[in-house]
PDB file of C-alpha atoms and ligand atoms in Angstrom:
ATOM      1  CA  MET M 206      98.787  70.953 114.786  1.00 47.00           C
ATOM      2  CA  ALA M 207      95.718  72.997 115.746  1.00 51.00           C
ATOM      3  CA  LYS M 208      95.701  76.431 114.174  1.00 68.00           C
ATOM      4  CA  ASN M 209      93.103  79.165 114.085  1.00 79.00           C
ATOM      5  CA  LEU M 210      92.349  79.148 110.375  1.00 88.00           C
ATOM      6  CA  THR M 211      89.336  81.445 110.349  1.00 90.00           C
ATOM      7  CA  LYS M 212      90.589  84.434 112.297  1.00 91.00           C
ATOM      8  CA  GLN M 213      90.386  87.603 110.156  1.00 93.00           C
ATOM      9  CA  PHE M 214      93.583  89.636 109.930  1.00 93.00           C
ATOM     10  CA  CYS M 215      96.008  91.631 107.825  1.00 93.00           C
ATOM     11  CA  GLN M 216      99.490  91.824 109.211  1.00 93.00           C
ATOM     12  CA  LEU M 217     102.973  92.836 108.218  1.00 94.00           C
ATOM     13  CA  TYR M 218     105.575  90.141 107.929  1.00 93.00           C
ATOM     14  CA  ASN M 219     109.333  90.376 108.040  1.00 93.00           C
ATOM     15  CA  SER M 220     112.366  88.155 108.362  1.00 94.00           C
ATOM     16  CA  LYS M 221     116.117  88.483 107.980  1.00 94.00           C
ATOM     17  CA  THR M 222     115.970  87.012 104.472  1.00 94.00           C
ATOM     18  CA  LEU M 223     113.308  89.466 103.317  1.00 95.00           C
ATOM     19  CA  GLU M 224     115.097  92.345 105.024  1.00 94.00           C
ATOM     20  CA  ASN M 225     118.212  91.565 102.991  1.00 94.00           C
ATOM     21  CA  LEU M 226     116.352  91.069  99.707  1.00 93.00           C
ATOM     22  CA  ARG M 227     114.481  94.347 100.230  1.00 91.00           C
ATOM     23  CA  LYS M 228     117.775  96.206  99.744  1.00 88.00           C
ATOM     24  CA  LEU M 229     118.239  94.590  96.313  1.00 90.00           C
ATOM     25  CA  PRO M 230     115.742  95.953  93.773  1.00 85.00           C
ATOM     26  CA  GLU M 231     116.918  93.341  91.251  1.00 88.00           C
ATOM     27  CA  SER M 232     115.546  90.609  93.532  1.00 91.00           C
ATOM     28  CA  ARG M 233     112.050  91.700  92.451  1.00 88.00           C
ATOM     29  CA  VAL M 234     112.622  90.989  88.800  1.00 86.00           C
ATOM     30  CA  ARG M 235     112.303  87.451  87.448  1.00 72.00           C
ATOM     31  CA  SER M 236     115.654  85.766  87.967  1.00 63.00           C
ATOM     32  CA  THR M 237     115.900  84.596  84.369  1.00 56.00           C
ATOM     33  CA  SER M 238     114.376  87.710  82.834  1.00 50.00           C
ATOM     34  CA  ASN M 239     115.977  89.899  80.248  1.00 49.00           C
ATOM     35  CA  PRO M 240     117.285  92.994  82.052  1.00 50.00           C
ATOM     36  CA  ALA M 241     116.473  94.964  78.916  1.00 46.00           C
ATOM     37  CA  GLN M 242     112.787  94.570  79.770  1.00 47.00           C
ATOM     38  CA  PRO M 243     112.441  95.884  83.291  1.00 47.00           C
ATOM     39  CA  VAL M 244     109.018  95.976  84.910  1.00 50.00           C
ATOM     40  CA  ASP M 245     108.056  99.229  86.537  1.00 51.00           C
ATOM     41  CA  ILE M 246     107.689  98.129  90.110  1.00 49.00           C
ATOM     42  CA  THR M 247     110.430 100.139  91.727  1.00 46.00           C
ATOM     43  CA  THR M 248     109.643 103.763  91.035  1.00 49.00           C
ATOM     44  CA  SER M 249     111.613 105.876  93.444  1.00 50.00           C
ATOM     45  CA  THR M 250     108.870 108.046  94.886  1.00 70.00           C
ATOM     46  CA  ASP M 251     108.485 108.330  98.656  1.00 73.00           C
ATOM     47  CA  GLU M 252     105.130 106.602  98.420  1.00 75.00           C
ATOM     48  CA  SER M 253     106.438 103.491  96.728  1.00 83.00           C
ATOM     49  CA  GLU M 254     109.399 103.338  99.093  1.00 84.00           C
ATOM     50  CA  LYS M 255     107.019 103.409 102.036  1.00 87.00           C
ATOM     51  CA  LEU M 256     104.969 100.701 100.388  1.00 90.00           C
ATOM     52  CA  GLN M 257     107.973  98.474  99.793  1.00 88.00           C
ATOM     53  CA  ASN M 258     108.871  98.735 103.453  1.00 89.00           C
ATOM     54  CA  ILE M 259     105.527  97.304 104.528  1.00 93.00           C
ATOM     55  CA  LEU M 260     105.391  94.459 101.996  1.00 95.00           C
ATOM     56  CA  PRO M 261     104.789  91.606 102.143  1.00 96.00           C
ATOM     57  CA  ILE M 262     101.427  91.782 103.883  1.00 96.00           C
ATOM     58  CA  GLN M 263      99.619  88.643 104.964  1.00 96.00           C
ATOM     59  CA  VAL M 264      95.842  88.667 104.837  1.00 97.00           C
ATOM     60  CA  ASN M 265      93.333  86.074 105.921  1.00 96.00           C
ATOM     61  CA  GLY M 266      89.726  86.959 105.198  1.00 96.00           C
ATOM     62  CA  THR M 267      86.328  85.566 104.360  1.00 96.00           C
ATOM     63  CA  VAL M 268      85.260  85.748 100.718  1.00 97.00           C
ATOM     64  CA  ILE M 269      81.984  87.650 100.352  1.00 96.00           C
ATOM     65  CA  HIS M 270      79.632  88.323  97.449  1.00 95.00           C
ATOM     66  CA  GLY M 271      80.895  91.247  95.380  1.00 91.00           C
ATOM     67  CA  PHE M 272      79.303  93.461  92.777  1.00 85.00           C
ATOM     68  CA  GLY M 273      78.324  90.518  90.567  1.00 83.00           C
ATOM     69  CA  ARG M 274      80.184  91.952  87.548  1.00 82.00           C
ATOM     70  CA  GLY M 275      83.336  89.864  87.654  1.00 76.00           C
ATOM     71  CA  SER M 276      82.476  86.931  85.504  1.00 82.00           C
ATOM     72  CA  LYS M 277      79.466  88.370  83.710  1.00 83.00           C
ATOM     73  CA  GLU M 278      81.011  91.511  82.264  1.00 85.00           C
ATOM     74  CA  LEU M 279      84.712  90.850  82.376  1.00 89.00           C
ATOM     75  CA  GLY M 280      84.931  87.063  82.190  1.00 92.00           C
ATOM     76  CA  ILE M 281      87.399  87.298  85.068  1.00 95.00           C
ATOM     77  CA  ARG M 282      86.214  86.157  88.468  1.00 96.00           C
ATOM     78  CA  THR M 283      87.371  88.060  91.527  1.00 96.00           C
ATOM     79  CA  ALA M 284      86.983  86.938  95.134  1.00 97.00           C
ATOM     80  CA  ASN M 285      85.977  89.930  97.269  1.00 96.00           C
ATOM     81  CA  TYR M 286      87.000  90.564 100.877  1.00 97.00           C
ATOM     82  CA  SER M 287      84.720  91.988 103.562  1.00 93.00           C
ATOM     83  CA  GLU M 288      84.793  95.637 104.671  1.00 91.00           C
ATOM     84  CA  GLN M 289      86.534  94.596 107.859  1.00 92.00           C
ATOM     85  CA  ILE M 290      89.590  93.568 105.823  1.00 95.00           C
ATOM     86  CA  VAL M 291      89.386  96.467 103.330  1.00 94.00           C
ATOM     87  CA  ASN M 292      89.280  99.048 106.136  1.00 92.00           C
ATOM     88  CA  GLY M 293      91.884  97.293 108.241  1.00 93.00           C
ATOM     89  CA  MET M 294      94.816  97.588 105.844  1.00 93.00           C
ATOM     90  CA  PRO M 295      97.853  99.592 107.033  1.00 91.00           C
ATOM     91  CA  GLY M 296      97.863 103.343 106.346  1.00 87.00           C
ATOM     92  CA  ASP M 297     100.747 103.222 103.857  1.00 88.00           C
ATOM     93  CA  PHE M 298      99.022 100.576 101.783  1.00 93.00           C
ATOM     94  CA  GLN M 299      98.066 102.161  98.440  1.00 93.00           C
ATOM     95  CA  THR M 300      95.263 101.426  96.038  1.00 94.00           C
ATOM     96  CA  GLY M 301      96.355  99.644  92.868  1.00 96.00           C
ATOM     97  CA  ILE M 302      97.007  96.260  91.333  1.00 97.00           C
ATOM     98  CA  TYR M 303      99.194  93.772  93.220  1.00 97.00           C
ATOM     99  CA  TYR M 304     100.778  90.364  92.649  1.00 98.00           C
ATOM    100  CA  CYS M 305     100.264  87.833  95.402  1.00 98.00           C
ATOM    101  CA  TRP M 306     100.407  84.223  96.502  1.00 98.00           C
ATOM    102  CA  ALA M 307      97.021  82.789  97.412  1.00 98.00           C
ATOM    103  CA  GLN M 308      95.553  79.782  99.165  1.00 98.00           C
ATOM    104  CA  VAL M 309      91.872  78.955  99.608  1.00 98.00           C
ATOM    105  CA  VAL M 310      91.075  77.293 102.945  1.00 96.00           C
ATOM    106  CA  TYR M 311      87.658  75.644 102.960  1.00 95.00           C
ATOM    107  CA  ALA M 312      86.674  76.660 106.503  1.00 94.00           C
ATOM    108  CA  LYS M 313      83.995  79.167 107.480  1.00 93.00           C
ATOM    109  CA  GLU M 314      84.556  82.161 109.740  1.00 88.00           C
ATOM    110  CA  GLY M 315      84.219  81.223 113.386  1.00 81.00           C
ATOM    111  CA  GLU M 316      84.295  77.503 112.657  1.00 81.00           C
ATOM    112  CA  ASP M 317      86.459  75.591 115.096  1.00 71.00           C
ATOM    113  CA  GLN M 318      89.233  73.421 113.757  1.00 72.00           C
ATOM    114  CA  GLN M 319      90.096  70.537 116.011  1.00 75.00           C
ATOM    115  CA  ASN M 320      92.719  69.373 113.608  1.00 79.00           C
ATOM    116  CA  SER M 321      93.813  71.750 110.877  1.00 79.00           C
ATOM    117  CA  ALA M 322      95.362  68.887 108.930  1.00 81.00           C
ATOM    118  CA  ASP M 323      91.808  67.757 108.089  1.00 85.00           C
ATOM    119  CA  VAL M 324      90.742  71.092 106.626  1.00 91.00           C
ATOM    120  CA  ARG M 325      90.640  71.083 102.843  1.00 94.00           C
ATOM    121  CA  ARG M 326      92.843  73.713 101.219  1.00 95.00           C
ATOM    122  CA  THR M 327      94.373  74.436  97.818  1.00 97.00           C
ATOM    123  CA  GLN M 328      98.034  74.613  96.988  1.00 97.00           C
ATOM    124  CA  ILE M 329      99.735  78.005  97.054  1.00 98.00           C
ATOM    125  CA  LEU M 330      98.637  79.638  93.794  1.00 98.00           C
ATOM    126  CA  PRO M 331      99.604  82.800  91.882  1.00 98.00           C
ATOM    127  CA  ALA M 332      97.108  85.670  92.019  1.00 98.00           C
ATOM    128  CA  VAL M 333      96.456  89.304  91.104  1.00 98.00           C
ATOM    129  CA  MET M 334      94.567  91.641  93.392  1.00 98.00           C
ATOM    130  CA  SER M 335      92.871  94.963  92.701  1.00 97.00           C
ATOM    131  CA  VAL M 336      92.471  97.343  95.637  1.00 96.00           C
ATOM    132  CA  GLY M 337      90.551 100.565  95.281  1.00 94.00           C
ATOM    133  CA  TRP M 338      87.588 102.363  93.881  1.00 91.00           C
ATOM    134  CA  ASN M 339      87.359 100.830  90.386  1.00 87.00           C
ATOM    135  CA  PRO M 340      87.315 104.120  88.451  1.00 81.00           C
ATOM    136  CA  TYR M 341      85.984 102.417  85.336  1.00 82.00           C
ATOM    137  CA  TYR M 342      82.754 101.682  87.234  1.00 82.00           C
ATOM    138  CA  ASN M 343      82.633 104.974  89.207  1.00 81.00           C
ATOM    139  CA  ASN M 344      82.469 102.983  92.402  1.00 76.00           C
ATOM    140  CA  GLU M 345      81.558 104.628  95.627  1.00 79.00           C
ATOM    141  CA  LYS M 346      82.759 101.616  97.542  1.00 87.00           C
ATOM    142  CA  LYS M 347      86.359 100.593  98.036  1.00 91.00           C
ATOM    143  CA  SER M 348      86.995  96.939  97.297  1.00 93.00           C
ATOM    144  CA  MET M 349      89.758  94.410  97.534  1.00 96.00           C
ATOM    145  CA  GLU M 350      89.292  91.658  94.985  1.00 97.00           C
ATOM    146  CA  THR M 351      91.518  88.818  93.903  1.00 98.00           C
ATOM    147  CA  HIS M 352      91.681  86.776  90.734  1.00 98.00           C
ATOM    148  CA  VAL M 353      93.437  83.507  91.490  1.00 98.00           C
ATOM    149  CA  ILE M 354      95.329  82.259  88.439  1.00 98.00           C
ATOM    150  CA  HIS M 355      93.850  78.777  88.532  1.00 98.00           C
ATOM    151  CA  LYS M 356      90.781  76.966  87.188  1.00 97.00           C
ATOM    152  CA  PHE M 357      88.321  76.077  89.967  1.00 97.00           C
ATOM    153  CA  GLU M 358      85.446  73.631  89.502  1.00 96.00           C
ATOM    154  CA  GLU M 359      83.305  75.274  92.209  1.00 95.00           C
ATOM    155  CA  ASP M 360      82.753  78.582  93.997  1.00 97.00           C
ATOM    156  CA  TRP M 361      84.275  79.260  97.390  1.00 97.00           C
ATOM    157  CA  TYR M 362      82.100  81.974  98.913  1.00 97.00           C
ATOM    158  CA  ASP M 363      82.226  82.175 102.743  1.00 97.00           C
ATOM    159  CA  TYR M 364      85.551  80.358 102.854  1.00 97.00           C
ATOM    160  CA  GLN M 365      88.911  81.841 103.760  1.00 97.00           C
ATOM    161  CA  LEU M 366      91.310  83.346 101.246  1.00 98.00           C
ATOM    162  CA  ARG M 367      94.871  83.587 102.540  1.00 97.00           C
ATOM    163  CA  LEU M 368      96.966  86.088 100.625  1.00 98.00           C
ATOM    164  CA  MET M 369     100.612  87.040 100.754  1.00 98.00           C
ATOM    165  CA  ILE M 370     100.782  90.397  98.972  1.00 97.00           C
ATOM    166  CA  CYS M 371     104.282  90.625  97.466  1.00 97.00           C
ATOM    167  CA  GLY M 372     104.345  93.746  95.291  1.00 96.00           C
ATOM    168  CA  ARG M 373     102.535  96.352  93.257  1.00 95.00           C
ATOM    169  CA  ILE M 374     102.167  96.184  89.483  1.00 96.00           C
ATOM    170  CA  ARG M 375     100.467  99.517  88.715  1.00 96.00           C
ATOM    171  CA  GLY M 376      97.921 102.055  89.895  1.00 94.00           C
ATOM    172  CA  GLU M 377      94.190 101.894  89.169  1.00 93.00           C
ATOM    173  CA  THR M 378      93.260 103.424  85.832  1.00 93.00           C
ATOM    174  CA  ASN M 379      90.135 104.557  84.083  1.00 93.00           C
ATOM    175  CA  PHE M 380      89.577 103.024  80.645  1.00 93.00           C
ATOM    176  CA  THR M 381      87.628 104.220  77.635  1.00 93.00           C
ATOM    177  CA  SER M 382      86.197 100.770  76.902  1.00 95.00           C
ATOM    178  CA  LEU M 383      85.420  97.544  78.716  1.00 93.00           C
ATOM    179  CA  GLN M 384      87.742  95.691  76.347  1.00 95.00           C
ATOM    180  CA  ALA M 385      90.633  97.970  77.328  1.00 96.00           C
ATOM    181  CA  LEU M 386      90.035  97.103  81.007  1.00 95.00           C
ATOM    182  CA  ILE M 387      89.891  93.386  80.208  1.00 96.00           C
ATOM    183  CA  ASP M 388      93.119  93.590  78.158  1.00 97.00           C
ATOM    184  CA  ALA M 389      94.850  95.426  81.026  1.00 97.00           C
ATOM    185  CA  ILE M 390      93.786  92.734  83.501  1.00 97.00           C
ATOM    186  CA  TRP M 391      95.161  89.935  81.305  1.00 97.00           C
ATOM    187  CA  GLN M 392      98.407  91.889  80.998  1.00 97.00           C
ATOM    188  CA  ASP M 393      98.465  92.104  84.837  1.00 97.00           C
ATOM    189  CA  VAL M 394      98.084  88.317  84.958  1.00 98.00           C
ATOM    190  CA  GLU M 395     101.107  87.911  82.662  1.00 97.00           C
ATOM    191  CA  ASP M 396     103.147  90.440  84.681  1.00 97.00           C
ATOM    192  CA  ALA M 397     102.195  88.730  87.934  1.00 97.00           C
ATOM    193  CA  LYS M 398     103.256  85.305  86.671  1.00 97.00           C
ATOM    194  CA  MET M 399     106.646  86.746  85.778  1.00 96.00           C
ATOM    195  CA  LEU M 400     107.093  88.783  88.970  1.00 96.00           C
ATOM    196  CA  LEU M 401     106.168  85.783  91.117  1.00 97.00           C
ATOM    197  CA  GLU M 402     109.218  83.967  89.752  1.00 96.00           C
ATOM    198  CA  SER M 403     111.542  86.561  91.315  1.00 96.00           C
ATOM    199  CA  ASP M 404     113.770  85.803  94.290  1.00 95.00           C
ATOM    200  CA  TRP M 405     111.731  88.247  96.373  1.00 96.00           C
ATOM    201  CA  SER M 406     108.415  86.534  95.575  1.00 97.00           C
ATOM    202  CA  LEU M 407     109.789  83.044  96.093  1.00 96.00           C
ATOM    203  CA  ALA M 408     111.147  84.094  99.483  1.00 96.00           C
ATOM    204  CA  CYS M 409     107.742  85.570 100.393  1.00 96.00           C
ATOM    205  CA  LYS M 410     106.106  82.280  99.437  1.00 96.00           C
ATOM    206  CA  SER M 411     108.276  80.078 101.589  1.00 93.00           C
ATOM    207  CA  GLU M 412     108.947  82.281 104.626  1.00 86.00           C
ATOM    208  CA  GLY M 413     107.217  81.559 107.901  1.00 84.00           C
ATOM    209  CA  ASP M 414     104.235  79.299 108.445  1.00 88.00           C
ATOM    210  CA  PHE M 415     101.528  81.500 106.987  1.00 93.00           C
ATOM    211  CA  PHE M 416     100.404  79.029 104.329  1.00 94.00           C
ATOM    212  CA  LEU M 417      99.166  75.593 105.275  1.00 91.00           C
ATOM    213  CA  GLU M 418     101.244  72.784 103.869  1.00 88.00           C
TER     214      GLU M 418
HETATM  215  P1  LIG X  94      81.262  88.480  92.908  1.00 65.80           P
HETATM  216  O1  LIG X  94      80.786  89.732  92.301  1.00 65.80           O
HETATM  217  O2  LIG X  94      80.293  87.872  93.870  1.00 65.80           O
HETATM  218  O3  LIG X  94      82.628  88.636  93.522  1.00 65.80           O
HETATM  219  P2  LIG X  94      82.534  87.125  90.648  1.00 65.80           P
HETATM  220  O4  LIG X  94      81.905  86.914  89.313  1.00 65.80           O
HETATM  221  O5  LIG X  94      83.648  88.110  90.765  1.00 65.80           O
HETATM  222  O6  LIG X  94      81.385  87.434  91.688  1.00 65.80           O
HETATM  223  O7  LIG X  94      83.063  85.680  91.089  1.00 65.80           O
HETATM  224  C1  LIG X  94      83.794  85.554  92.257  1.00 65.80           C
HETATM  225  C2  LIG X  94      83.680  84.178  92.905  1.00 65.80           C
HETATM  226  O8  LIG X  94      84.019  83.151  91.968  1.00 65.80           O
HETATM  227  C3  LIG X  94      84.651  84.005  94.048  1.00 65.80           C
HETATM  228  O9  LIG X  94      84.094  84.486  95.250  1.00 65.80           O
HETATM  229  C4  LIG X  94      84.902  82.508  94.076  1.00 65.80           C
HETATM  230  O10 LIG X  94      83.930  81.880  94.904  1.00 65.80           O
HETATM  231  C5  LIG X  94      84.668  82.069  92.627  1.00 65.80           C
HETATM  232  N1  LIG X  94      85.888  81.797  91.832  1.00 65.80           N
HETATM  233  C6  LIG X  94      86.034  80.704  91.021  1.00 65.80           C
HETATM  234  N2  LIG X  94      87.223  80.719  90.413  1.00 65.80           N
HETATM  235  C7  LIG X  94      87.870  81.856  90.816  1.00 65.80           C
HETATM  236  C8  LIG X  94      89.166  82.392  90.522  1.00 65.80           C
HETATM  237  N3  LIG X  94      90.031  81.784  89.695  1.00 65.80           N
HETATM  238  N4  LIG X  94      89.520  83.558  91.136  1.00 65.80           N
HETATM  239  C9  LIG X  94      88.649  84.181  91.971  1.00 65.80           C
HETATM  240  N5  LIG X  94      87.421  83.705  92.288  1.00 65.80           N
HETATM  241  C10 LIG X  94      87.005  82.546  91.725  1.00 65.80           C
HETATM  242  N1  LIG X  95      89.024  98.436  87.727  1.00 65.80           N
HETATM  243  C1  LIG X  95      89.261  99.692  87.275  1.00 65.80           C
HETATM  244  O1  LIG X  95      88.342 100.500  87.260  1.00 65.80           O
HETATM  245  N2  LIG X  95      90.503 100.075  86.854  1.00 65.80           N
HETATM  246  C2  LIG X  95      91.558  99.210  86.835  1.00 65.80           C
HETATM  247  O2  LIG X  95      92.661  99.610  86.458  1.00 65.80           O
HETATM  248  C3  LIG X  95      91.343  97.872  87.280  1.00 65.80           C
HETATM  249  N3  LIG X  95      92.344  96.961  87.271  1.00 65.80           N
HETATM  250  C4  LIG X  95      92.110  95.676  87.700  1.00 65.80           C
HETATM  251  C5  LIG X  95      93.142  94.740  87.683  1.00 65.80           C
HETATM  252  C6  LIG X  95      92.934  93.433  88.115  1.00 65.80           C
HETATM  253  C7  LIG X  95      94.062  92.448  88.086  1.00 65.80           C
HETATM  254  C8  LIG X  95      91.637  93.042  88.576  1.00 65.80           C
HETATM  255  C9  LIG X  95      91.394  91.650  89.042  1.00 65.80           C
HETATM  256  C10 LIG X  95      90.618  93.978  88.600  1.00 65.80           C
HETATM  257  C11 LIG X  95      90.821  95.299  88.166  1.00 65.80           C
HETATM  258  N4  LIG X  95      89.811  96.250  88.183  1.00 65.80           N
HETATM  259  C12 LIG X  95      90.045  97.513  87.743  1.00 65.80           C
HETATM  260  C13 LIG X  95      88.568  95.957  88.888  1.00 65.80           C
HETATM  261  C14 LIG X  95      87.444  95.528  88.050  1.00 65.80           C
HETATM  262  O3  LIG X  95      86.764  96.682  87.655  1.00 65.80           O
HETATM  263  C15 LIG X  95      86.599  94.654  88.966  1.00 65.80           C
HETATM  264  O4  LIG X  95      87.235  93.428  89.168  1.00 65.80           O
HETATM  265  C16 LIG X  95      85.247  94.460  88.414  1.00 65.80           C
HETATM  266  O5  LIG X  95      84.594  95.664  88.445  1.00 65.80           O
HETATM  267  C17 LIG X  95      84.462  93.438  89.214  1.00 65.80           C
HETATM  268  O6  LIG X  95      84.140  93.905  90.478  1.00 65.80           O
HETATM  269 MG1  LIG X  96      84.215  89.715  92.448  1.00 65.80          MG
END
């Protein structure tokens, strides 16, 4: 089946299944988790309610060169999206740290695919994404950067990163030390792995034909 794999977009996605799960906050917690250890993803402010109504969001964007700090300073690589994607997110989308499903598609922007079955791609992988101004680094530039929870043998700059953004873990924070930021990111990775086992996340992963088989 021919499919435009390199078109840049961020779009809302909904279905009957997701609509029903959205009404059940417990669907966002890992099915087998201990209810005594809830994760703070469902605060009842207006903002977070608005956010939950627009998730999941599907993004397809080209991976660009970022600030060059990811692996050097933090030891955590993050694939950065272009300004076109960062500025194109819906108005109710908040800055913060999100858990997502991710797939790298090894096709360059504008490249024609005669047969999408031939285009190399990864499996659907767990990921964490940071969206915002990176207060720890006093950034003037808003970024959207994703750490895919997977070991890659090579870089994938200029290729497409498809993301299904399922939920928010926390807001952006300033830290008093680099180590505190690194520790928080690894905690996000653990939280994301758990949250991606929830009914909500598993439904997001399998709904529609966003990811390539
Ligand atoms: P930059 O500042 O250019 O974003 P990083 O040190 O953050 O540099 O590295 C990001 C790049 O590393 C990505 O664009 C991608 O090509 C590659 N990469 C390799 N493994 C991963 C991973 N697990 N998650 C995110 N990016 C990865
Ligand atoms: N930067 C911050 O300044 N504050 C944060 O709370 C923060 N949380 C992050 C969480 C995750 C999961 C990731 C991948 C990044 C986070 N960052 C945060 C961004 C980090 O500063 C950025 O990846 C590096 O500066 C490299 O560009
Ligand atoms: Mg980066």
